[in-house]
């Protein structure tokens, strides 16, 4: 299919989005009537954007927001990890901006809460780099064991930590007094090598089933994307996908390869994905529950 008018690159989707925009509010338009909304969840403790110049009272909570004047025709809201940011034309007054915010108060508070929860889950993923640390690999916990007798890094089955529950052990050829940075670098190096091996294998598997050809595979460490595809056939996959179960990896791989047939997110695109991942909705929801781990 011709791609002359299609974008050259599309992302999978923002798993830990720096921005969660709400549809812009046109100037002068009254807020549409709607049935009473359910009360928003309790907001996060911090409701102030670090670059906030103004505050507004939304649903009984003071929210500090960053206001940016821009060459645009409507008011736009974005809720990201730092908080609420508003873009508005230069000729729109503060009263009109804050009236628009009031019309979206429940949405803003809900998104602030979701961002706080996402950050809490990210913090829970932080690893203390030491002998005995636990690292996820293909959805399974792996125990890091420092062993100076080992050359390089070796994965093997460890003793049963609990009856009937086998644990994997990653033996790292470092002395017991190795620094956290040394341990982190050794484990990350091993994970990235495994990521390239696994991703290449899964890409070749789905290439054949989808009838497409990948020209290049690159590992990514993007802050907000699990993967992306370009019209020239190149695929980028976040190396930290290797932490997740194979079903999640397969979904991301199939998603990006499907873009080589449909460089969009049209119904035809989702039909292509569904042809190889029949339960795409369930797998996609599960992936959204996995925030990108912090850059530890």
PDB file of C-alpha atoms in Angstrom:
ATOM      1  CA  UNK A   1       0.000   0.000   0.000  1.00  0.00           C
ATOM      2  CA  UNK A   2       1.202   3.494  -0.800  1.00  0.00           C
ATOM      3  CA  UNK A   3       2.532   5.393   2.181  1.00  0.00           C
ATOM      4  CA  UNK A   4       3.377   8.718   0.559  1.00  0.00           C
ATOM      5  CA  UNK A   5       1.005  10.670   2.784  1.00  0.00           C
ATOM      6  CA  UNK A   6       1.476   8.563   5.925  1.00  0.00           C
ATOM      7  CA  UNK A   7       3.711   9.595   8.841  1.00  0.00           C
ATOM      8  CA  UNK A   8       7.173   8.100   8.829  1.00  0.00           C
ATOM      9  CA  UNK A   9       6.997   6.962  12.446  1.00  0.00           C
ATOM     10  CA  UNK A  10       4.319   5.865  14.887  1.00  0.00           C
ATOM     11  CA  UNK A  11       4.712   4.926  18.521  1.00  0.00           C
ATOM     12  CA  UNK A  12       3.075   1.962  20.223  1.00  0.00           C
ATOM     13  CA  UNK A  13       1.342   4.131  22.787  1.00  0.00           C
ATOM     14  CA  UNK A  14       2.364   6.157  25.783  1.00  0.00           C
ATOM     15  CA  UNK A  15       2.586   3.685  28.637  1.00  0.00           C
ATOM     16  CA  UNK A  16       3.915   6.194  31.104  1.00  0.00           C
ATOM     17  CA  UNK A  17       2.837   9.306  29.212  1.00  0.00           C
ATOM     18  CA  UNK A  18       4.465  12.621  29.957  1.00  0.00           C
ATOM     19  CA  UNK A  19       1.208  14.138  28.774  1.00  0.00           C
ATOM     20  CA  UNK A  20      -2.407  13.079  29.074  1.00  0.00           C
ATOM     21  CA  UNK A  21      -4.284  15.695  27.063  1.00  0.00           C
ATOM     22  CA  UNK A  22      -7.986  16.409  27.253  1.00  0.00           C
ATOM     23  CA  UNK A  23      -9.758  17.664  24.118  1.00  0.00           C
ATOM     24  CA  UNK A  24      -9.210  21.377  23.752  1.00  0.00           C
ATOM     25  CA  UNK A  25     -11.957  23.725  24.889  1.00  0.00           C
ATOM     26  CA  UNK A  26     -12.838  26.147  22.063  1.00  0.00           C
ATOM     27  CA  UNK A  27     -13.005  29.809  23.046  1.00  0.00           C
ATOM     28  CA  UNK A  28     -16.490  30.998  23.789  1.00  0.00           C
ATOM     29  CA  UNK A  29     -18.123  27.566  23.709  1.00  0.00           C
ATOM     30  CA  UNK A  30     -20.246  26.681  26.700  1.00  0.00           C
ATOM     31  CA  UNK A  31     -19.376  23.461  28.473  1.00  0.00           C
ATOM     32  CA  UNK A  32     -21.673  20.700  27.180  1.00  0.00           C
ATOM     33  CA  UNK A  33     -24.261  19.415  29.609  1.00  0.00           C
ATOM     34  CA  UNK A  34     -23.549  15.963  30.983  1.00  0.00           C
ATOM     35  CA  UNK A  35     -25.042  13.614  33.547  1.00  0.00           C
ATOM     36  CA  UNK A  36     -23.651  14.003  37.070  1.00  0.00           C
ATOM     37  CA  UNK A  37     -20.196  12.423  37.209  1.00  0.00           C
ATOM     38  CA  UNK A  38     -19.053  10.111  39.961  1.00  0.00           C
ATOM     39  CA  UNK A  39     -16.936  11.805  42.597  1.00  0.00           C
ATOM     40  CA  UNK A  40     -13.262  11.807  41.604  1.00  0.00           C
ATOM     41  CA  UNK A  41     -10.876   9.629  43.620  1.00  0.00           C
ATOM     42  CA  UNK A  42      -8.912  11.278  46.424  1.00  0.00           C
ATOM     43  CA  UNK A  43      -6.259  13.453  44.778  1.00  0.00           C
ATOM     44  CA  UNK A  44      -2.535  12.937  45.234  1.00  0.00           C
ATOM     45  CA  UNK A  45      -0.821  14.923  47.985  1.00  0.00           C
ATOM     46  CA  UNK A  46       1.082  17.130  45.507  1.00  0.00           C
ATOM     47  CA  UNK A  47      -1.184  19.124  43.214  1.00  0.00           C
ATOM     48  CA  UNK A  48       1.234  21.873  42.231  1.00  0.00           C
ATOM     49  CA  UNK A  49       3.175  21.865  38.973  1.00  0.00           C
ATOM     50  CA  UNK A  50       6.823  22.836  39.671  1.00  0.00           C
ATOM     51  CA  UNK A  51       6.495  25.682  37.137  1.00  0.00           C
ATOM     52  CA  UNK A  52       3.055  26.783  38.336  1.00  0.00           C
ATOM     53  CA  UNK A  53       2.303  30.493  38.077  1.00  0.00           C
ATOM     54  CA  UNK A  54      -1.349  30.237  39.103  1.00  0.00           C
ATOM     55  CA  UNK A  55      -3.684  28.239  41.354  1.00  0.00           C
ATOM     56  CA  UNK A  56      -7.299  27.223  40.895  1.00  0.00           C
ATOM     57  CA  UNK A  57      -9.744  25.541  43.291  1.00  0.00           C
ATOM     58  CA  UNK A  58     -11.042  22.339  41.643  1.00  0.00           C
ATOM     59  CA  UNK A  59     -13.450  20.091  43.530  1.00  0.00           C
ATOM     60  CA  UNK A  60     -12.301  21.549  46.845  1.00  0.00           C
ATOM     61  CA  UNK A  61      -8.586  21.049  46.038  1.00  0.00           C
ATOM     62  CA  UNK A  62      -6.079  23.774  45.228  1.00  0.00           C
ATOM     63  CA  UNK A  63      -4.281  22.911  41.991  1.00  0.00           C
ATOM     64  CA  UNK A  64      -1.223  24.883  40.905  1.00  0.00           C
ATOM     65  CA  UNK A  65      -0.881  24.882  37.124  1.00  0.00           C
ATOM     66  CA  UNK A  66       1.691  26.029  34.599  1.00  0.00           C
ATOM     67  CA  UNK A  67       0.196  28.427  32.058  1.00  0.00           C
ATOM     68  CA  UNK A  68       1.726  28.818  28.635  1.00  0.00           C
ATOM     69  CA  UNK A  69       0.540  31.320  26.071  1.00  0.00           C
ATOM     70  CA  UNK A  70       0.667  29.869  22.576  1.00  0.00           C
ATOM     71  CA  UNK A  71      -0.384  30.545  19.014  1.00  0.00           C
ATOM     72  CA  UNK A  72      -3.472  28.379  19.036  1.00  0.00           C
ATOM     73  CA  UNK A  73      -7.223  28.846  18.747  1.00  0.00           C
ATOM     74  CA  UNK A  74      -8.399  26.987  21.830  1.00  0.00           C
ATOM     75  CA  UNK A  75      -7.531  26.185  25.418  1.00  0.00           C
ATOM     76  CA  UNK A  76      -5.710  22.892  25.937  1.00  0.00           C
ATOM     77  CA  UNK A  77      -4.975  20.913  29.116  1.00  0.00           C
ATOM     78  CA  UNK A  78      -2.211  18.392  29.724  1.00  0.00           C
ATOM     79  CA  UNK A  79      -1.732  16.312  32.882  1.00  0.00           C
ATOM     80  CA  UNK A  80       1.750  14.828  33.059  1.00  0.00           C
ATOM     81  CA  UNK A  81       4.098  13.503  35.746  1.00  0.00           C
ATOM     82  CA  UNK A  82       4.788  17.052  36.964  1.00  0.00           C
ATOM     83  CA  UNK A  83       1.147  18.094  37.175  1.00  0.00           C
ATOM     84  CA  UNK A  84      -1.299  20.237  35.222  1.00  0.00           C
ATOM     85  CA  UNK A  85      -0.181  22.433  32.329  1.00  0.00           C
ATOM     86  CA  UNK A  86      -2.486  24.702  30.338  1.00  0.00           C
ATOM     87  CA  UNK A  87      -1.916  26.198  26.897  1.00  0.00           C
ATOM     88  CA  UNK A  88      -4.099  29.087  25.814  1.00  0.00           C
ATOM     89  CA  UNK A  89      -4.172  31.812  23.158  1.00  0.00           C
ATOM     90  CA  UNK A  90      -2.734  35.139  24.260  1.00  0.00           C
ATOM     91  CA  UNK A  91      -6.084  36.885  23.939  1.00  0.00           C
ATOM     92  CA  UNK A  92      -8.005  34.514  26.263  1.00  0.00           C
ATOM     93  CA  UNK A  93      -8.482  35.877  29.768  1.00  0.00           C
ATOM     94  CA  UNK A  94      -7.702  34.076  33.012  1.00  0.00           C
ATOM     95  CA  UNK A  95     -11.383  33.958  33.966  1.00  0.00           C
ATOM     96  CA  UNK A  96     -12.196  32.094  30.760  1.00  0.00           C
ATOM     97  CA  UNK A  97      -9.260  29.705  31.242  1.00  0.00           C
ATOM     98  CA  UNK A  98     -10.326  28.858  34.776  1.00  0.00           C
ATOM     99  CA  UNK A  99     -13.954  28.457  33.760  1.00  0.00           C
ATOM    100  CA  UNK A 100     -12.770  25.887  31.220  1.00  0.00           C
ATOM    101  CA  UNK A 101     -10.761  24.164  33.972  1.00  0.00           C
ATOM    102  CA  UNK A 102     -13.837  24.059  36.206  1.00  0.00           C
ATOM    103  CA  UNK A 103     -15.766  22.347  33.419  1.00  0.00           C
ATOM    104  CA  UNK A 104     -13.098  19.601  33.380  1.00  0.00           C
ATOM    105  CA  UNK A 105     -12.388  19.507  37.137  1.00  0.00           C
ATOM    106  CA  UNK A 106     -13.306  15.823  37.601  1.00  0.00           C
ATOM    107  CA  UNK A 107     -11.092  14.828  34.648  1.00  0.00           C
ATOM    108  CA  UNK A 108      -8.135  16.879  35.906  1.00  0.00           C
ATOM    109  CA  UNK A 109      -8.320  15.455  39.449  1.00  0.00           C
ATOM    110  CA  UNK A 110      -8.701  11.907  38.145  1.00  0.00           C
ATOM    111  CA  UNK A 111      -5.666  12.259  35.871  1.00  0.00           C
ATOM    112  CA  UNK A 112      -3.570  13.804  38.642  1.00  0.00           C
ATOM    113  CA  UNK A 113      -4.465  10.812  40.815  1.00  0.00           C
ATOM    114  CA  UNK A 114      -3.560   8.367  38.016  1.00  0.00           C
ATOM    115  CA  UNK A 115      -0.203  10.063  37.509  1.00  0.00           C
ATOM    116  CA  UNK A 116       0.563   9.866  41.217  1.00  0.00           C
ATOM    117  CA  UNK A 117      -0.341   6.167  41.263  1.00  0.00           C
ATOM    118  CA  UNK A 118       1.813   5.513  38.199  1.00  0.00           C
ATOM    119  CA  UNK A 119       4.772   7.232  39.863  1.00  0.00           C
ATOM    120  CA  UNK A 120       4.179   5.224  43.045  1.00  0.00           C
ATOM    121  CA  UNK A 121       4.346   1.988  41.021  1.00  0.00           C
ATOM    122  CA  UNK A 122       7.487   3.197  39.274  1.00  0.00           C
ATOM    123  CA  UNK A 123       9.166   3.901  42.599  1.00  0.00           C
ATOM    124  CA  UNK A 124       8.233   0.389  43.747  1.00  0.00           C
ATOM    125  CA  UNK A 125      10.173  -0.967  40.762  1.00  0.00           C
ATOM    126  CA  UNK A 126      13.433   0.622  41.861  1.00  0.00           C
ATOM    127  CA  UNK A 127      16.132  -1.938  42.537  1.00  0.00           C
ATOM    128  CA  UNK A 128      18.700  -1.757  45.312  1.00  0.00           C
ATOM    129  CA  UNK A 129      21.803  -2.982  43.512  1.00  0.00           C
ATOM    130  CA  UNK A 130      23.477  -5.429  45.877  1.00  0.00           C
ATOM    131  CA  UNK A 131      24.121  -9.130  46.326  1.00  0.00           C
ATOM    132  CA  UNK A 132      20.687 -10.757  46.647  1.00  0.00           C
ATOM    133  CA  UNK A 133      18.788  -8.101  44.662  1.00  0.00           C
ATOM    134  CA  UNK A 134      15.746  -9.320  42.726  1.00  0.00           C
ATOM    135  CA  UNK A 135      15.321  -8.378  39.053  1.00  0.00           C
ATOM    136  CA  UNK A 136      12.332  -9.326  36.842  1.00  0.00           C
ATOM    137  CA  UNK A 137      13.149 -11.267  33.659  1.00  0.00           C
ATOM    138  CA  UNK A 138      10.358 -12.425  31.302  1.00  0.00           C
ATOM    139  CA  UNK A 139       7.917 -11.889  34.147  1.00  0.00           C
ATOM    140  CA  UNK A 140       9.846 -14.064  36.603  1.00  0.00           C
ATOM    141  CA  UNK A 141      11.942 -12.931  39.594  1.00  0.00           C
ATOM    142  CA  UNK A 142      15.680 -13.481  39.237  1.00  0.00           C
ATOM    143  CA  UNK A 143      18.007 -13.284  42.244  1.00  0.00           C
ATOM    144  CA  UNK A 144      21.373 -11.576  41.658  1.00  0.00           C
ATOM    145  CA  UNK A 145      24.262 -13.446  43.278  1.00  0.00           C
ATOM    146  CA  UNK A 146      27.793 -12.049  43.237  1.00  0.00           C
ATOM    147  CA  UNK A 147      30.308 -14.796  42.546  1.00  0.00           C
ATOM    148  CA  UNK A 148      33.878 -13.833  41.676  1.00  0.00           C
ATOM    149  CA  UNK A 149      34.525 -17.401  40.431  1.00  0.00           C
ATOM    150  CA  UNK A 150      32.134 -16.865  37.526  1.00  0.00           C
ATOM    151  CA  UNK A 151      33.338 -15.489  34.211  1.00  0.00           C
ATOM    152  CA  UNK A 152      30.811 -12.904  33.019  1.00  0.00           C
ATOM    153  CA  UNK A 153      27.141 -13.423  33.889  1.00  0.00           C
ATOM    154  CA  UNK A 154      25.369 -16.793  34.042  1.00  0.00           C
ATOM    155  CA  UNK A 155      21.688 -17.594  34.565  1.00  0.00           C
ATOM    156  CA  UNK A 156      20.827 -20.859  36.274  1.00  0.00           C
ATOM    157  CA  UNK A 157      18.091 -22.411  38.378  1.00  0.00           C
ATOM    158  CA  UNK A 158      18.585 -21.732  42.040  1.00  0.00           C
ATOM    159  CA  UNK A 159      17.468 -23.667  45.062  1.00  0.00           C
ATOM    160  CA  UNK A 160      13.776 -23.550  45.916  1.00  0.00           C
ATOM    161  CA  UNK A 161      13.174 -20.485  48.049  1.00  0.00           C
ATOM    162  CA  UNK A 162       9.751 -21.805  49.038  1.00  0.00           C
ATOM    163  CA  UNK A 163       8.258 -25.293  48.621  1.00  0.00           C
ATOM    164  CA  UNK A 164       7.240 -25.742  45.004  1.00  0.00           C
ATOM    165  CA  UNK A 165       8.510 -22.306  43.912  1.00  0.00           C
ATOM    166  CA  UNK A 166      11.749 -22.467  41.945  1.00  0.00           C
ATOM    167  CA  UNK A 167      13.740 -19.250  41.643  1.00  0.00           C
ATOM    168  CA  UNK A 168      16.200 -18.273  38.932  1.00  0.00           C
ATOM    169  CA  UNK A 169      19.657 -17.085  39.914  1.00  0.00           C
ATOM    170  CA  UNK A 170      21.822 -14.704  37.929  1.00  0.00           C
ATOM    171  CA  UNK A 171      25.435 -15.302  38.912  1.00  0.00           C
ATOM    172  CA  UNK A 172      27.495 -12.179  38.285  1.00  0.00           C
ATOM    173  CA  UNK A 173      31.290 -12.420  38.140  1.00  0.00           C
ATOM    174  CA  UNK A 174      31.965  -9.670  40.659  1.00  0.00           C
ATOM    175  CA  UNK A 175      33.440  -9.705  44.171  1.00  0.00           C
ATOM    176  CA  UNK A 176      31.252  -9.233  47.233  1.00  0.00           C
ATOM    177  CA  UNK A 177      32.536  -5.669  47.678  1.00  0.00           C
ATOM    178  CA  UNK A 178      31.460  -4.588  44.166  1.00  0.00           C
ATOM    179  CA  UNK A 179      29.786  -1.182  44.019  1.00  0.00           C
ATOM    180  CA  UNK A 180      26.076  -0.760  43.185  1.00  0.00           C
ATOM    181  CA  UNK A 181      27.088   0.861  39.893  1.00  0.00           C
ATOM    182  CA  UNK A 182      29.231  -2.144  38.927  1.00  0.00           C
ATOM    183  CA  UNK A 183      26.399  -4.558  39.754  1.00  0.00           C
ATOM    184  CA  UNK A 184      23.850  -2.454  37.889  1.00  0.00           C
ATOM    185  CA  UNK A 185      26.041  -2.204  34.782  1.00  0.00           C
ATOM    186  CA  UNK A 186      26.719  -5.950  34.735  1.00  0.00           C
ATOM    187  CA  UNK A 187      23.048  -6.889  35.133  1.00  0.00           C
ATOM    188  CA  UNK A 188      21.846  -4.278  32.638  1.00  0.00           C
ATOM    189  CA  UNK A 189      24.403  -5.517  30.124  1.00  0.00           C
ATOM    190  CA  UNK A 190      23.120  -9.069  30.492  1.00  0.00           C
ATOM    191  CA  UNK A 191      19.476  -7.977  30.251  1.00  0.00           C
ATOM    192  CA  UNK A 192      20.153  -5.961  27.099  1.00  0.00           C
ATOM    193  CA  UNK A 193      21.917  -8.896  25.446  1.00  0.00           C
ATOM    194  CA  UNK A 194      18.952 -11.110  26.283  1.00  0.00           C
ATOM    195  CA  UNK A 195      16.567  -8.427  25.027  1.00  0.00           C
ATOM    196  CA  UNK A 196      18.229  -8.264  21.611  1.00  0.00           C
ATOM    197  CA  UNK A 197      18.275 -12.049  21.304  1.00  0.00           C
ATOM    198  CA  UNK A 198      14.621 -12.462  22.316  1.00  0.00           C
ATOM    199  CA  UNK A 199      13.349  -9.489  20.302  1.00  0.00           C
ATOM    200  CA  UNK A 200      15.096 -10.655  17.141  1.00  0.00           C
ATOM    201  CA  UNK A 201      13.616 -14.124  17.555  1.00  0.00           C
ATOM    202  CA  UNK A 202      10.078 -12.778  18.109  1.00  0.00           C
ATOM    203  CA  UNK A 203      10.379 -10.277  15.243  1.00  0.00           C
ATOM    204  CA  UNK A 204      11.361 -13.047  12.818  1.00  0.00           C
ATOM    205  CA  UNK A 205       8.463 -15.156  14.079  1.00  0.00           C
ATOM    206  CA  UNK A 206       5.863 -12.432  13.474  1.00  0.00           C
ATOM    207  CA  UNK A 207       7.457 -11.166  10.258  1.00  0.00           C
ATOM    208  CA  UNK A 208       6.640 -14.472   8.620  1.00  0.00           C
ATOM    209  CA  UNK A 209       3.084 -14.518   9.936  1.00  0.00           C
ATOM    210  CA  UNK A 210       2.347 -10.920   8.943  1.00  0.00           C
ATOM    211  CA  UNK A 211       4.106 -11.012   5.575  1.00  0.00           C
ATOM    212  CA  UNK A 212       6.307  -7.983   6.318  1.00  0.00           C
ATOM    213  CA  UNK A 213      10.051  -7.369   6.334  1.00  0.00           C
ATOM    214  CA  UNK A 214      11.908  -5.607   9.127  1.00  0.00           C
ATOM    215  CA  UNK A 215      15.018  -3.837   7.844  1.00  0.00           C
ATOM    216  CA  UNK A 216      16.572  -2.975  11.215  1.00  0.00           C
ATOM    217  CA  UNK A 217      16.013  -3.651  14.907  1.00  0.00           C
ATOM    218  CA  UNK A 218      17.317  -1.192  17.489  1.00  0.00           C
ATOM    219  CA  UNK A 219      17.057  -1.217  21.271  1.00  0.00           C
ATOM    220  CA  UNK A 220      15.543   1.892  22.813  1.00  0.00           C
ATOM    221  CA  UNK A 221      15.595   3.493  26.226  1.00  0.00           C
ATOM    222  CA  UNK A 222      12.932   6.092  25.438  1.00  0.00           C
ATOM    223  CA  UNK A 223      11.247   7.668  28.425  1.00  0.00           C
ATOM    224  CA  UNK A 224       7.659   7.117  27.292  1.00  0.00           C
ATOM    225  CA  UNK A 225       7.450   4.429  24.602  1.00  0.00           C
ATOM    226  CA  UNK A 226       7.678   0.657  24.589  1.00  0.00           C
ATOM    227  CA  UNK A 227       8.238   0.664  20.829  1.00  0.00           C
ATOM    228  CA  UNK A 228       8.007   2.492  17.516  1.00  0.00           C
ATOM    229  CA  UNK A 229       8.054   1.678  13.803  1.00  0.00           C
ATOM    230  CA  UNK A 230       9.209   3.623  10.755  1.00  0.00           C
ATOM    231  CA  UNK A 231       7.981   3.378   7.189  1.00  0.00           C
ATOM    232  CA  UNK A 232      11.475   2.305   6.070  1.00  0.00           C
ATOM    233  CA  UNK A 233      11.015  -0.975   7.989  1.00  0.00           C
ATOM    234  CA  UNK A 234      13.079  -0.148  11.061  1.00  0.00           C
ATOM    235  CA  UNK A 235      11.744  -1.130  14.479  1.00  0.00           C
ATOM    236  CA  UNK A 236      12.756   0.225  17.884  1.00  0.00           C
ATOM    237  CA  UNK A 237      11.882  -1.701  21.066  1.00  0.00           C
ATOM    238  CA  UNK A 238      12.536  -0.620  24.638  1.00  0.00           C
ATOM    239  CA  UNK A 239      15.082  -3.009  26.106  1.00  0.00           C
ATOM    240  CA  UNK A 240      13.221  -3.047  29.429  1.00  0.00           C
ATOM    241  CA  UNK A 241      10.429  -5.018  27.768  1.00  0.00           C
ATOM    242  CA  UNK A 242      12.598  -8.003  28.668  1.00  0.00           C
ATOM    243  CA  UNK A 243      11.368  -7.565  32.260  1.00  0.00           C
ATOM    244  CA  UNK A 244       7.816  -8.443  31.156  1.00  0.00           C
ATOM    245  CA  UNK A 245       6.128 -11.763  30.294  1.00  0.00           C
ATOM    246  CA  UNK A 246       6.577 -13.045  26.751  1.00  0.00           C
ATOM    247  CA  UNK A 247       2.899 -12.289  25.961  1.00  0.00           C
ATOM    248  CA  UNK A 248       3.551  -8.580  26.498  1.00  0.00           C
ATOM    249  CA  UNK A 249       6.703  -8.688  24.371  1.00  0.00           C
ATOM    250  CA  UNK A 250       4.815 -10.466  21.587  1.00  0.00           C
ATOM    251  CA  UNK A 251       2.084  -7.824  21.646  1.00  0.00           C
ATOM    252  CA  UNK A 252       4.564  -4.952  21.281  1.00  0.00           C
ATOM    253  CA  UNK A 253       6.492  -6.751  18.537  1.00  0.00           C
ATOM    254  CA  UNK A 254       3.322  -7.606  16.603  1.00  0.00           C
ATOM    255  CA  UNK A 255       2.014  -4.058  17.066  1.00  0.00           C
ATOM    256  CA  UNK A 256       5.121  -2.465  15.600  1.00  0.00           C
ATOM    257  CA  UNK A 257       5.450  -4.956  12.741  1.00  0.00           C
ATOM    258  CA  UNK A 258       1.771  -4.427  11.885  1.00  0.00           C
ATOM    259  CA  UNK A 259       2.656  -0.792  11.198  1.00  0.00           C
ATOM    260  CA  UNK A 260       4.736  -1.994   8.255  1.00  0.00           C
ATOM    261  CA  UNK A 261       1.395  -2.913   6.653  1.00  0.00           C
ATOM    262  CA  UNK A 262      -0.773  -0.152   8.095  1.00  0.00           C
ATOM    263  CA  UNK A 263       1.137   2.977   9.169  1.00  0.00           C
ATOM    264  CA  UNK A 264      -1.758   4.215  11.279  1.00  0.00           C
ATOM    265  CA  UNK A 265      -4.071   3.110  14.072  1.00  0.00           C
ATOM    266  CA  UNK A 266      -7.112   2.512  11.882  1.00  0.00           C
ATOM    267  CA  UNK A 267      -9.534  -0.429  12.246  1.00  0.00           C
ATOM    268  CA  UNK A 268      -7.575  -2.098   9.432  1.00  0.00           C
ATOM    269  CA  UNK A 269      -4.400  -1.815  11.531  1.00  0.00           C
ATOM    270  CA  UNK A 270      -6.049  -3.426  14.561  1.00  0.00           C
ATOM    271  CA  UNK A 271      -7.343  -6.226  12.338  1.00  0.00           C
ATOM    272  CA  UNK A 272      -3.733  -6.921  11.331  1.00  0.00           C
ATOM    273  CA  UNK A 273      -2.614  -7.042  14.982  1.00  0.00           C
ATOM    274  CA  UNK A 274      -5.579  -9.199  15.944  1.00  0.00           C
ATOM    275  CA  UNK A 275      -4.715 -11.702  13.211  1.00  0.00           C
ATOM    276  CA  UNK A 276      -1.682 -12.758  15.274  1.00  0.00           C
ATOM    277  CA  UNK A 277      -2.698 -11.603  18.781  1.00  0.00           C
ATOM    278  CA  UNK A 278      -6.398 -12.609  19.022  1.00  0.00           C
ATOM    279  CA  UNK A 279      -6.799 -11.369  22.633  1.00  0.00           C
ATOM    280  CA  UNK A 280      -5.193  -8.021  21.842  1.00  0.00           C
ATOM    281  CA  UNK A 281      -7.462  -6.005  24.136  1.00  0.00           C
ATOM    282  CA  UNK A 282      -6.627  -8.092  27.203  1.00  0.00           C
ATOM    283  CA  UNK A 283      -2.884  -8.084  26.500  1.00  0.00           C
ATOM    284  CA  UNK A 284      -2.905  -4.361  25.804  1.00  0.00           C
ATOM    285  CA  UNK A 285      -4.689  -3.656  29.100  1.00  0.00           C
ATOM    286  CA  UNK A 286      -2.153  -5.795  30.950  1.00  0.00           C
ATOM    287  CA  UNK A 287       0.733  -3.900  29.361  1.00  0.00           C
ATOM    288  CA  UNK A 288      -0.754  -0.587  30.432  1.00  0.00           C
ATOM    289  CA  UNK A 289      -0.518  -1.796  34.028  1.00  0.00           C
ATOM    290  CA  UNK A 290       3.281  -1.985  33.652  1.00  0.00           C
ATOM    291  CA  UNK A 291       4.808   1.489  33.913  1.00  0.00           C
ATOM    292  CA  UNK A 292       8.227   1.965  32.400  1.00  0.00           C
ATOM    293  CA  UNK A 293      10.716   1.232  35.201  1.00  0.00           C
ATOM    294  CA  UNK A 294      12.698   4.247  36.445  1.00  0.00           C
ATOM    295  CA  UNK A 295      16.193   4.751  35.091  1.00  0.00           C
ATOM    296  CA  UNK A 296      17.933   3.299  38.120  1.00  0.00           C
TER     297      UNK A 296
END
